[in-house]
Short mmCIF file of C-alpha atoms in Angstrom, two decimals:
data_model
loop_
_atom_site.label_atom_id
_atom_site.label_comp_id
_atom_site.label_asym_id
_atom_site.label_seq_id
_atom_site.Cartn_x
_atom_site.Cartn_y
_atom_site.Cartn_z
CA MET A 1 29.99 -6.03 20.05
CA GLY A 2 30.51 -9.51 18.54
CA PRO A 3 30.98 -10.31 14.88
CA GLY A 4 27.88 -9.55 12.85
CA TRP A 5 26.05 -7.73 15.65
CA LEU A 6 24.53 -4.32 15.05
CA SER A 7 26.19 -1.29 16.59
CA ASP A 8 24.20 0.61 19.20
CA GLU A 9 23.20 3.23 16.61
CA GLU A 10 22.27 0.58 14.02
CA GLN A 11 20.18 -1.25 16.64
CA ARG A 12 18.51 2.03 17.67
CA ALA A 13 17.61 2.81 14.05
CA TRP A 14 16.34 -0.73 13.37
CA LEU A 15 14.16 -0.87 16.50
CA ALA A 16 12.81 2.64 15.84
CA PHE A 17 11.87 1.61 12.30
CA LEU A 18 10.14 -1.58 13.50
CA ALA A 19 8.16 0.25 16.18
CA ALA A 20 7.15 3.15 13.93
CA ALA A 21 6.18 0.88 11.00
CA SER A 22 4.06 -1.35 13.22
CA LEU A 23 2.35 1.51 15.04
CA LEU A 24 1.73 3.47 11.83
CA GLU A 25 0.28 0.46 10.04
CA ARG A 26 -2.04 -0.23 12.98
CA ARG A 27 -3.17 3.40 13.38
CA ILE A 28 -3.67 4.00 9.64
CA GLY A 29 -5.52 0.69 9.34
CA GLN A 30 -7.81 1.61 12.23
CA GLN A 31 -8.52 5.01 10.73
CA LEU A 32 -9.42 3.55 7.33
CA GLU A 33 -11.54 0.79 8.86
CA PHE A 34 -13.44 3.24 11.07
CA ASP A 35 -13.88 6.05 8.54
CA ALA A 36 -14.24 4.13 5.27
CA ASP A 37 -14.76 0.45 6.10
CA LEU A 38 -11.60 -0.40 4.13
CA SER A 39 -8.40 -2.16 5.06
CA HIS A 40 -5.16 -0.32 4.37
CA LEU A 41 -4.38 -2.76 1.54
CA GLN A 42 -7.85 -2.24 0.03
CA TYR A 43 -7.32 1.51 0.12
CA GLU A 44 -3.94 1.15 -1.60
CA ILE A 45 -5.52 -1.06 -4.28
CA LEU A 46 -8.10 1.64 -5.00
CA VAL A 47 -5.35 4.28 -5.14
CA ARG A 48 -3.22 2.25 -7.57
CA LEU A 49 -6.17 1.56 -9.84
CA SER A 50 -7.23 5.20 -9.70
CA ASP A 51 -3.73 6.32 -10.73
CA SER A 52 -3.50 3.94 -13.70
CA PRO A 53 -4.72 4.65 -17.24
CA SER A 54 -8.38 3.73 -17.68
CA ARG A 55 -8.48 2.89 -13.94
CA GLU A 56 -7.34 -0.71 -14.46
CA MET A 57 -4.27 -2.86 -13.99
CA ARG A 58 -3.26 -6.41 -14.67
CA MET A 59 -3.55 -8.34 -11.40
CA SER A 60 0.07 -9.53 -11.52
CA GLU A 61 1.29 -5.95 -12.01
CA LEU A 62 -0.95 -4.72 -9.21
CA ALA A 63 0.41 -7.37 -6.83
CA ALA A 64 3.98 -6.40 -7.73
CA ALA A 65 3.26 -2.68 -7.29
CA LEU A 66 1.84 -3.37 -3.83
CA PHE A 67 4.64 -5.81 -2.89
CA ASN A 68 2.00 -8.42 -2.16
CA SER A 69 1.34 -12.01 -3.11
CA LYS A 70 -1.10 -12.74 -5.90
CA SER A 71 -3.22 -14.87 -3.57
CA LYS A 72 -3.52 -12.12 -0.95
CA LEU A 73 -4.36 -9.60 -3.66
CA THR A 74 -6.98 -11.94 -5.13
CA TYR A 75 -8.69 -12.21 -1.74
CA GLN A 76 -8.77 -8.41 -1.36
CA ILE A 77 -10.04 -7.94 -4.91
CA ASP A 78 -12.78 -10.51 -4.14
CA GLN A 79 -13.88 -8.36 -1.19
CA LEU A 80 -13.75 -5.14 -3.20
CA GLU A 81 -15.68 -6.78 -6.04
CA LYS A 82 -18.42 -7.92 -3.64
CA SER A 83 -18.71 -4.30 -2.50
CA GLY A 84 -19.01 -3.11 -6.09
CA LEU A 85 -15.78 -1.09 -5.92
CA VAL A 86 -13.78 -3.16 -8.41
CA THR A 87 -14.54 -5.46 -11.34
CA ARG A 88 -12.38 -8.09 -12.99
CA ARG A 89 -12.05 -9.16 -16.58
CA THR A 90 -9.94 -11.64 -18.47
CA CYS A 91 -7.71 -10.59 -21.32
CA HIS A 92 -8.87 -11.85 -24.72
CA SER A 93 -5.30 -12.16 -26.05
CA ASP A 94 -3.93 -13.91 -22.92
CA LEU A 95 -6.49 -15.99 -21.04
CA ARG A 96 -4.14 -16.28 -18.05
CA ALA A 97 -4.16 -12.51 -17.53
CA VAL A 98 -6.81 -10.95 -15.33
CA TRP A 99 -7.38 -7.22 -15.08
CA ALA A 100 -8.83 -5.36 -12.09
CA ARG A 101 -10.79 -2.20 -12.83
CA LEU A 102 -11.95 0.53 -10.49
CA THR A 103 -15.69 1.16 -10.77
CA ASP A 104 -17.42 4.53 -10.42
CA ALA A 105 -18.48 3.40 -6.92
CA GLY A 106 -14.82 2.65 -6.20
CA VAL A 107 -13.86 6.18 -7.27
CA ARG A 108 -16.51 7.61 -4.95
CA LYS A 109 -15.32 5.39 -2.09
CA LEU A 110 -11.74 6.53 -2.64
CA GLU A 111 -12.82 10.19 -2.73
CA GLN A 112 -14.70 9.63 0.54
CA ALA A 113 -11.79 7.81 2.22
CA ALA A 114 -8.89 9.99 1.03
CA PRO A 115 -9.34 13.09 3.22
CA GLY A 116 -9.30 11.13 6.48
CA HIS A 117 -6.43 8.95 5.32
CA ILE A 118 -4.35 11.95 4.25
CA ALA A 119 -5.09 13.72 7.53
CA ALA A 120 -3.95 10.65 9.48
CA VAL A 121 -0.75 10.29 7.42
CA ARG A 122 0.00 13.95 8.03
CA GLU A 123 -0.77 13.78 11.76
CA TYR A 124 1.13 10.58 12.54
CA PHE A 125 3.99 10.79 10.04
CA VAL A 126 4.54 13.93 7.95
CA ASP A 127 3.92 16.61 10.60
CA VAL A 128 6.06 14.81 13.20
CA LEU A 129 9.18 15.13 11.03
CA THR A 130 11.26 18.08 9.89
CA PRO A 131 11.63 18.51 6.12
CA GLU A 132 15.22 17.23 6.46
CA GLN A 133 14.10 14.11 8.35
CA LEU A 134 11.34 13.47 5.83
CA SER A 135 13.84 13.73 2.97
CA ALA A 136 16.34 11.45 4.73
CA ILE A 137 13.66 8.84 5.42
CA ALA A 138 12.46 8.96 1.81
CA ASP A 139 16.03 8.59 0.52
CA GLY A 140 16.94 5.83 2.96
CA LEU A 141 13.81 3.75 2.57
CA SER A 142 13.96 4.15 -1.22
CA ALA A 143 17.46 2.64 -1.11
CA VAL A 144 16.15 -0.28 0.97
CA THR A 145 13.29 -0.79 -1.49
CA ARG A 146 15.69 -0.82 -4.44
CA ARG A 147 17.81 -3.45 -2.68
CA LEU A 148 14.84 -5.69 -1.87
CA ARG A 149 12.66 -5.20 -4.96
CA PRO A 150 12.65 -8.25 -7.19
CA SER A 151 14.37 -7.60 -10.50
CA ALA A 152 12.08 -6.86 -13.41
CA GLU A 153 10.77 -10.04 -14.96
#
């Protein structure tokens, strides 16, 4: 092993993570597209808005919460708005701020999509792991997220 190279166990963990993340994202995306005609990102947008007070969030905060660029989020919000699932409004006190709000149709869409999504997450992720593995993954990936998350602005 040369300087800076990963050990065999580090390489095994890294490659396992890459494969699992890619396969999970593809499978979950396919499930949501087939069952609910939503992308995975669109589903997560609806979830975040649903979980926020008054079902709305500032677009910049929503992008940060989803670890996504503002331009990619704007495109997805455009699509959700065309479908009647989300609306946008500007802030009267700060004209640069735009808020995204979940509509009643968006709530219904989320309620329709959630059971299939949850079943897929359980089948392909949760039920495959022991409680100890699930806890270790949550702890480990939370540490990675803390390391990579941009500092609060």
